[in-house]
Amino acid sequence: MPTIQPTWSIRRICLISIIGAFTLLAILSLSVISQQFSKNDNNSEVIKIKHWANVLTDQSLSYLINSERLALEDNFSLPEHIPNLNFIHIYQSVDENENLKLFYSYKRNQQRAGISEKSKEIANLQTPKFREKYLEYIQPIRVKQKTVGYIYLQTSIEHITQITDKILITSFILVLMVFLIAIFIALQLERYISAPFLALSNTVQIAARQRNFKQKCQAMPYREADILARNINILFARMEKRISQLDSAEQESLEHSQELENKINKRTEALKESNQELLSTLEKLHQFQSQLVESEKMASLGDMVAGVAHEVNTPIGLGVTASTLLADRLDEIKNAFDNKTLKSSQLKKFLQDGCENIAIIYRNLNRAADLISSFKKVAVDQSSEDLRTFDVKELLREVLLTLRPQLQSLPYIIDIDCPNALMINSKPGPINQILINLIMNSIIHGFEGKDHGRISITVMPLSNQLNILFKDDGLGVDESIKHKVFEPFTTTKRGEGGSGLGLHLVYNLVTQALGGSIVLSSELGHGASIEINFPIN
């Protein structure tokens, strides 16, 4: 957005310039005059006080030399006739070290408070010093180059202050008069200068308001204003021509707009038909995607069934073998008993072997029962999204037990960090499916080409939420697909059996089934971390 520059009016410039110039000139002139007057008055007072000091020294010298103080007081009448005199002190030297004593003191106004002795200020006051209301001065009294004393005079300068105040008042009145005269002159100049420009401004405003650029500006009395008027007339002529062209162009634009509107209507109808076809196709794609997701679930369940079947087959096979051995030994004992050749040692060994075989059969049947029970829970949970109360650590154990056929031959370690007896009310089915998909995703993609790997699953309740942190130290996720890893059909195993729906299924289960959130953090070559949060009771 362009910066708006401040504008100045001619009236304001005239007023400020003329008033400022006149006022400044008046103030400077009066300041110089006042300072010169004050300087002259000060010089005059200095000359006077030195003159009276000399006169008084001459009259008092003989009295001072002869120490005739009383005679001096009786005959010393001159101070009464010195104008503006306040005090006189005459100090007498009493020894060669010029120690002084007050010899004579005079105070004109007996009501006035006295002053202290000035004998200690002699060096400072041998030059006249101006104070706020008086002037003071000390002059040495010498006889044949020998100082016999000092005379101190103090004169009032209040009359100078009064004169200065009168001058300031007069100066203020003069400045005010100059200020008013300057305002009058500025207003007159502004009226003569701005009148032509105001006329031009009114003409332009009327033309702009009425959109009538056929009128012309009149000739102006000033050259600058006349040049501006001629240029405005040229601008009006061009504007009139431009408006005519715009009217023609507007008419053509209306015709083109009508033609374009007809084309748009036809295209809109065609677009509606295309959109309808796209919506139909999109609906089919959603159905196909749902089918693929369900297929992914069933494929995962099928792998689990195959693994559990293989895992159950081992304890059952051991049980069958043990029962067969037990049957064979039982036949041997029966034959020996029938033939009356049965020995006590033979019977004892049969009982020992029988106990061992029965223990083997019992242990393996229990193992098969546990596997079938875990598989049943996992299978039921995967096919159901109902809420129920369950132990999270027990759920993790059942998931790992179900995946043991796929994991037991692989060199990977899974660490579980979950509080004991962590009972929550949630949907175990989606959680089960999420964990299975994440573990298989790490094994297939994260640990590809690696002969070792570690997966850690950390579960922690946070207020009314459950936090699951799934981490592996695998290959990590490439930056090019990190931002779309939860989108459907995103896979690095395309053409190698990868559907690209594993993490998409995890994302849907977390966000839709559990109403939570999922965040992926990964750096290529440094593993991956997936943090899941969802509400629980």
XYZ file of C-alpha atoms in Angstrom:
537
model
C 0.000 0.000 0.000
C 1.575 3.369 -1.008
C 2.477 5.765 1.781
C 0.200 8.821 2.033
C 2.354 11.959 2.019
C 1.193 14.857 4.251
C -0.042 17.958 2.400
C 0.442 21.645 3.232
C -1.915 24.476 2.346
C -0.743 27.817 0.929
C -2.610 29.541 3.746
C -0.678 27.618 6.347
C 2.683 28.175 4.646
C 2.041 31.938 4.327
C 0.920 32.259 7.922
C 3.809 30.252 9.345
C 6.487 31.848 7.146
C 5.470 35.499 7.528
C 4.478 35.322 11.181
C 7.591 33.334 12.023
C 9.896 35.712 10.143
C 8.375 38.886 11.616
C 8.196 37.477 15.125
C 11.730 36.077 15.030
C 13.101 39.360 13.697
C 11.281 41.339 16.394
C 12.444 39.018 19.167
C 16.052 39.084 17.963
C 16.046 42.875 17.654
C 14.528 43.414 21.073
C 16.879 40.843 22.604
C 19.919 42.639 21.191
C 18.611 46.007 22.375
C 17.806 44.661 25.853
C 21.195 43.015 26.201
C 22.998 46.159 25.046
C 20.973 48.289 27.442
C 21.659 45.907 30.310
C 25.357 45.841 29.470
C 25.526 49.643 29.361
C 23.709 49.925 32.703
C 26.068 47.426 34.292
C 29.125 49.258 32.970
C 27.703 52.540 34.229
C 27.142 51.099 37.716
C 30.700 49.724 37.808
C 32.122 53.127 36.856
C 29.991 54.834 39.505
C 30.932 52.474 42.331
C 34.647 52.819 41.511
C 34.298 56.620 41.356
C 32.583 56.808 44.743
C 35.163 54.432 46.198
C 37.935 56.820 45.127
C 36.063 59.860 46.476
C 35.319 58.203 49.820
C 38.913 56.980 50.078
C 40.212 60.512 49.652
C 37.863 61.893 52.329
C 38.532 59.162 54.894
C 42.271 58.658 54.363
C 43.498 61.176 56.975
C 41.069 59.853 59.580
C 42.176 56.290 58.878
C 45.890 57.094 59.134
C 45.394 58.939 62.426
C 42.876 56.363 63.711
C 40.327 59.139 64.329
C 37.221 57.061 64.096
C 34.861 59.313 66.018
C 35.957 62.337 64.031
C 35.262 60.428 60.839
C 31.766 59.506 62.001
C 31.052 63.151 62.911
C 32.376 64.707 59.694
C 31.666 61.952 57.129
C 28.447 63.267 55.494
C 29.094 62.365 51.878
C 27.516 58.839 52.006
C 24.092 60.381 52.555
C 24.332 62.074 49.165
C 25.482 59.035 47.155
C 22.466 57.577 45.295
C 21.577 53.862 45.746
C 24.276 53.337 48.395
C 23.458 50.603 50.951
C 26.601 49.959 53.023
C 30.155 51.222 53.584
C 32.855 49.345 55.507
C 36.332 50.779 56.068
C 38.933 48.277 57.291
C 42.236 49.352 58.917
C 45.500 47.356 58.751
C 46.729 46.772 62.301
C 50.180 45.244 61.630
C 52.691 44.395 58.956
C 50.854 41.150 58.161
C 47.889 43.211 57.024
C 45.551 41.899 59.678
C 42.413 43.978 59.466
C 39.833 45.400 61.798
C 36.584 47.161 61.023
C 37.325 50.876 61.372
C 34.103 52.436 60.123
C 30.654 51.112 59.140
C 27.790 52.919 57.441
C 24.221 51.694 56.779
C 21.824 54.007 55.015
C 18.559 52.382 56.043
C 18.591 51.663 59.749
C 15.669 49.248 59.291
C 17.716 47.120 56.940
C 19.522 44.106 58.380
C 23.264 44.465 58.692
C 25.858 42.537 56.749
C 28.824 40.507 57.901
C 32.383 41.724 57.645
C 33.920 41.394 54.218
C 37.554 41.241 55.304
C 37.791 37.605 54.233
C 36.451 38.374 50.731
C 38.904 41.139 49.836
C 40.687 39.168 47.111
C 37.402 38.163 45.482
C 35.669 41.575 45.652
C 38.469 43.769 44.272
C 36.563 43.323 41.028
C 32.944 44.600 41.217
C 30.520 41.692 41.695
C 26.858 41.795 40.670
C 24.449 39.983 42.973
C 20.708 39.546 42.575
C 19.759 42.990 43.983
C 23.046 44.799 44.644
C 26.604 45.445 43.482
C 29.575 45.203 45.863
C 33.204 46.256 45.540
C 36.365 46.472 47.734
C 39.197 48.868 46.940
C 42.537 49.034 48.782
C 43.553 52.310 50.511
C 47.238 52.976 49.864
C 49.695 55.593 51.074
C 53.037 55.639 49.239
C 52.464 52.139 47.829
C 51.607 50.861 51.301
C 48.152 49.440 51.958
C 46.770 50.966 55.118
C 43.241 49.623 54.737
C 40.322 48.760 52.477
C 36.995 50.355 51.681
C 33.940 48.217 50.891
C 30.857 49.630 49.086
C 27.512 48.012 48.367
C 25.057 49.785 46.042
C 21.519 48.781 45.123
C 20.722 47.829 41.508
C 16.977 47.443 41.989
C 16.407 50.519 39.823
C 18.111 48.642 36.943
C 15.824 45.650 37.531
C 12.771 47.929 37.413
C 13.958 49.499 34.187
C 14.642 46.012 32.740
C 11.130 44.871 33.682
C 9.661 47.902 31.923
C 11.768 47.148 28.851
C 10.576 43.506 28.862
C 6.932 44.590 29.108
C 7.442 47.091 26.310
C 9.224 44.401 24.256
C 6.374 41.973 24.788
C 3.841 44.566 23.644
C 5.960 45.323 20.574
C 6.319 41.603 19.735
C 2.562 41.156 20.110
C 1.923 44.111 17.797
C 4.404 42.726 15.259
C 2.706 39.326 15.552
C -0.737 40.812 14.824
C 0.628 42.850 11.912
C 2.285 39.705 10.526
C -1.011 37.801 10.745
C -2.802 40.582 8.876
C -0.147 40.683 6.130
C -0.119 36.861 5.841
C -3.904 36.676 5.504
C -3.893 39.335 2.790
C -1.122 37.571 0.856
C -2.826 34.210 1.269
C -6.094 35.598 -0.097
C -4.424 37.037 -3.192
C -2.279 33.947 -3.796
C -4.772 31.162 -3.059
C -7.854 32.683 -4.751
C -6.882 31.492 -8.288
C -6.023 28.021 -7.014
C -9.344 27.789 -5.149
C -11.149 28.686 -8.387
C -9.249 25.936 -10.225
C -10.054 23.464 -7.432
C -13.786 24.284 -7.589
C -13.811 23.820 -11.371
C -12.098 20.410 -11.081
C -14.447 19.270 -8.286
C -17.562 20.236 -10.267
C -16.248 18.449 -13.359
C -15.426 15.310 -11.369
C -18.765 15.313 -9.544
C -20.872 15.850 -12.693
C -18.561 13.822 -14.971
C -18.706 16.760 -17.364
C -15.269 17.481 -18.786
C -16.452 19.794 -21.573
C -16.135 22.917 -19.409
C -12.891 24.878 -19.376
C -10.865 26.647 -16.693
C -10.622 30.439 -17.035
C -7.329 32.268 -17.553
C -5.530 33.028 -14.284
C -3.794 36.328 -13.304
C -0.597 34.572 -12.183
C 1.696 32.780 -14.597
C 2.024 29.604 -12.499
C -1.738 29.359 -11.962
C -2.381 30.055 -15.665
C 0.004 27.238 -16.681
C -1.852 24.918 -14.315
C -5.239 26.008 -15.771
C -4.087 25.297 -19.354
C -2.812 21.846 -18.323
C -6.122 21.090 -16.589
C -7.979 22.049 -19.792
C -5.747 19.651 -21.742
C -6.502 16.944 -19.174
C -10.259 17.623 -19.452
C -10.077 17.235 -23.243
C -8.250 13.928 -22.938
C -10.685 12.720 -20.284
C -13.636 13.574 -22.539
C -12.059 11.607 -25.361
C -11.254 8.717 -23.032
C -14.810 8.588 -21.667
C -16.147 8.387 -25.212
C -13.813 5.486 -25.928
C -14.819 3.778 -22.682
C -18.516 4.072 -23.542
C -17.872 2.372 -26.872
C -15.754 -0.296 -25.210
C -18.441 -0.850 -22.570
C -21.048 -1.478 -25.237
C -18.767 -3.981 -26.938
C -18.029 -5.585 -23.572
C -21.746 -6.032 -22.880
C -22.176 -7.815 -26.192
C -19.163 -10.036 -25.505
C -20.413 -10.700 -21.968
C -23.777 -11.881 -23.270
C -22.065 -14.169 -25.729
C -19.715 -15.445 -23.035
C -22.633 -16.032 -20.652
C -24.312 -18.249 -23.212
C -21.099 -20.252 -23.607
C -20.697 -20.535 -19.826
C -24.237 -21.864 -19.456
C -23.505 -24.569 -21.999
C -20.189 -25.417 -20.353
C -21.852 -25.458 -16.913
C -24.341 -28.063 -18.029
C -21.536 -30.172 -19.417
C -19.545 -29.712 -16.198
C -22.521 -30.810 -14.087
C -22.735 -34.026 -16.076
C -18.985 -34.574 -15.654
C -19.213 -33.891 -11.913
C -22.011 -36.404 -11.587
C -19.872 -39.010 -13.296
C -16.922 -38.100 -11.040
C -19.078 -38.408 -7.912
C -20.250 -41.814 -9.035
C -16.660 -42.878 -9.722
C -15.518 -41.478 -6.370
C -18.224 -43.442 -4.567
C -17.021 -46.595 -6.269
C -13.442 -45.756 -5.286
C -14.498 -45.336 -1.644
C -16.239 -48.691 -1.755
C -13.156 -50.251 -3.339
C -10.938 -48.643 -0.693
C -13.157 -49.974 2.105
C -12.991 -53.413 0.542
C -9.192 -53.169 0.354
C -9.018 -52.127 3.999
C -11.210 -55.052 5.006
C -9.068 -57.315 2.831
C -5.996 -55.980 4.635
C -7.636 -56.791 7.958
C -8.597 -60.291 6.817
C -5.130 -60.871 5.363
C -3.622 -59.879 8.688
C -6.061 -62.151 10.478
C -5.235 -64.957 8.019
C -1.520 -64.608 8.717
C -2.316 -64.705 12.403
C -4.419 -67.849 11.999
C -1.632 -69.559 10.062
C 0.929 -68.572 12.674
C -1.253 -69.671 15.582
C -2.016 -72.969 13.824
C 1.714 -73.572 13.427
C 2.345 -72.533 17.028
C -0.472 -74.759 18.374
C 0.733 -77.692 16.278
C 4.005 -77.894 18.260
C 2.558 -78.531 21.766
C -0.132 -80.822 20.360
C 2.534 -82.811 18.478
C 4.587 -83.150 21.664
C 1.461 -84.264 23.531
C 0.683 -86.893 20.871
C 4.288 -88.166 20.973
C 4.240 -88.406 24.774
C 0.869 -90.188 24.750
C 2.169 -92.662 22.111
C 5.243 -93.436 24.222
C 3.006 -93.873 27.266
C 0.736 -96.281 25.323
C 3.750 -98.352 24.138
C 5.119 -98.647 27.679
C 1.667 -99.544 28.938
C 1.508 -102.433 26.399
C 4.904 -103.662 27.595
C 3.779 -103.640 31.233
C 0.506 -105.384 30.329
C 2.332 -108.183 28.427
C 4.786 -108.641 31.291
C 1.884 -108.777 33.744
C -0.007 -111.328 31.617
C 3.119 -113.479 31.281
C 3.796 -113.112 35.013
C 7.257 -111.729 34.253
C 6.602 -108.226 35.628
C 9.381 -107.038 37.867
C 9.180 -104.343 40.510
C 12.015 -102.385 38.891
C 10.193 -102.563 35.551
C 6.972 -101.281 37.169
C 8.869 -98.543 38.997
C 10.485 -97.344 35.734
C 7.069 -97.419 34.012
C 5.580 -95.255 36.742
C 8.451 -92.757 36.479
C 8.200 -92.576 32.665
C 4.419 -92.354 32.920
C 4.594 -89.375 35.273
C 7.052 -87.623 32.958
C 4.902 -88.293 29.864
C 1.718 -87.168 31.611
C 3.521 -83.968 32.730
C 4.643 -83.361 29.136
C 1.096 -83.949 27.854
C -0.389 -81.638 30.532
C 2.148 -78.865 29.987
C 1.743 -78.836 26.197
C -2.046 -79.061 26.340
C -2.059 -76.021 28.686
C 0.241 -74.174 26.286
C -2.072 -74.980 23.375
C -5.057 -73.840 25.428
C -3.320 -70.506 26.218
C -2.509 -69.972 22.554
C -6.058 -70.726 21.493
C -7.448 -68.463 24.243
C -5.154 -65.573 23.230
C -5.978 -66.085 19.582
C -9.668 -66.115 20.407
C -9.396 -62.803 22.311
C -7.326 -61.177 19.571
C -9.584 -62.465 16.824
C -12.710 -61.299 18.645
C -11.132 -57.892 19.379
C -10.058 -57.399 15.763
C -13.542 -58.120 14.487
C -15.245 -55.919 17.088
C -15.136 -52.231 17.989
C -17.186 -52.506 21.177
C -16.173 -50.732 24.369
C -15.023 -52.896 27.256
C -12.771 -52.673 30.289
C -9.439 -54.457 29.898
C -5.839 -54.548 31.156
C -3.566 -52.761 28.664
C -0.456 -54.772 29.595
C -2.396 -58.034 29.194
C -3.561 -56.854 25.763
C 0.071 -56.190 24.751
C 1.088 -59.642 25.989
C -1.685 -61.302 23.954
C -0.650 -59.373 20.828
C 2.997 -60.475 21.187
C 1.909 -64.048 21.898
C -0.193 -64.022 18.744
C 2.722 -62.675 16.677
C 5.269 -65.088 18.161
C 5.213 -67.454 15.154
C 6.297 -64.564 12.888
C 8.754 -63.085 15.419
C 10.507 -66.056 17.001
C 12.738 -66.716 13.990
C 13.663 -63.028 13.552
C 16.621 -61.279 15.292
C 14.514 -58.402 16.583
C 13.757 -57.390 20.181
C 10.474 -55.867 21.392
C 10.518 -53.944 24.699
C 7.267 -53.190 26.546
C 7.033 -50.378 29.122
C 3.523 -50.339 30.575
C 2.255 -49.897 34.156
C 0.875 -53.043 35.789
C -2.888 -53.342 36.239
C -3.582 -50.388 33.937
C -7.338 -50.918 33.470
C -9.053 -48.720 30.894
C -12.434 -48.605 29.223
C -11.921 -48.364 25.466
C -12.005 -50.378 22.246
C -9.403 -53.174 22.382
C -10.056 -54.252 18.785
C -8.671 -51.099 17.079
C -5.771 -50.945 19.587
C -4.932 -54.592 18.817
C -4.993 -54.008 15.066
C -2.936 -50.782 15.416
C -0.151 -52.522 17.363
C -0.009 -55.509 14.985
C 0.179 -53.256 11.919
C 2.888 -51.036 13.475
C 5.024 -54.037 14.511
C 4.706 -55.706 11.091
C 5.402 -52.367 9.352
C 8.679 -51.999 11.303
C 9.694 -55.592 10.510
C 8.860 -55.367 6.787
C 10.022 -51.809 6.051
C 12.079 -50.497 8.988
C 14.380 -53.506 9.456
C 14.697 -54.455 5.790
C 18.224 -55.786 5.191
C 19.174 -55.487 8.898
C 20.263 -58.427 11.059
C 19.244 -56.701 14.271
C 16.661 -54.232 15.493
C 14.768 -53.059 18.537
C 11.168 -51.955 18.949
C 9.990 -50.170 22.085
C 6.348 -49.660 23.037
C 5.776 -47.212 25.902
C 2.284 -46.800 27.350
C 1.468 -44.011 29.786
C -1.867 -42.580 31.007
C -2.110 -38.777 30.734
C -5.153 -37.326 32.493
C -8.127 -38.659 30.487
C -5.957 -39.849 27.600
C -3.747 -42.834 26.872
C -0.365 -42.136 25.285
C 1.295 -44.876 23.224
C 4.821 -44.158 21.960
C 5.980 -46.673 19.341
C 9.671 -46.419 18.344
C 12.085 -48.473 16.277
C 15.746 -48.037 15.346
C 15.233 -49.027 11.723
C 15.897 -47.258 8.428
C 13.503 -44.372 9.055
C 11.141 -42.722 6.564
C 12.294 -40.874 3.446
C 11.491 -37.138 3.401
C 9.731 -37.510 0.041
C 6.935 -39.673 1.518
C 6.935 -38.572 5.184
C 4.132 -36.026 4.653
C 1.885 -38.587 2.925
C 2.783 -41.777 4.815
C -0.773 -42.077 6.240
C -2.438 -41.630 2.838
C -3.890 -44.741 1.146
C -1.709 -46.705 -1.300
C 1.517 -45.049 -0.087
C 4.162 -47.799 -0.096
C 7.824 -48.396 -0.940
C 7.011 -52.031 -1.835
C 4.759 -51.397 -4.817
C 4.973 -54.408 -7.120
C 6.503 -56.475 -4.289
C 3.288 -57.287 -2.440
C 2.865 -53.987 -0.554
C -0.686 -52.604 -0.605
C 0.068 -49.192 0.936
C -2.904 -49.565 3.313
C -1.157 -50.605 6.549
C -0.456 -47.154 8.026
C -3.606 -45.739 6.392
C -5.585 -48.363 8.329
C -3.698 -47.357 11.506
C -4.527 -43.664 10.876
C -8.241 -44.418 10.354
C -8.419 -46.612 13.472
C -6.732 -43.939 15.634
C -8.665 -40.915 14.360
C -12.082 -42.478 13.669
C -12.484 -45.613 15.800
C -10.630 -44.223 18.851
C -11.180 -40.486 18.242
C -7.512 -39.689 18.843
C -4.459 -38.285 17.074
C -1.303 -39.779 15.570
C 2.042 -38.060 14.813
C 5.040 -39.471 12.946
C 8.613 -38.309 13.638
C 11.463 -39.777 11.636
C 14.915 -39.040 10.298
C 16.289 -41.157 7.482
C 18.763 -43.673 8.897
C 17.780 -43.032 12.530
C 14.532 -44.945 12.942
C 10.956 -43.773 13.328
C 8.722 -42.707 16.205
C 4.909 -42.745 16.187
C 3.014 -41.095 19.048
C -0.662 -41.954 19.540
C -3.070 -40.240 21.926
C -6.752 -41.118 22.380
C -9.379 -40.537 25.102
C -10.068 -43.225 27.717
C -12.170 -43.749 30.836
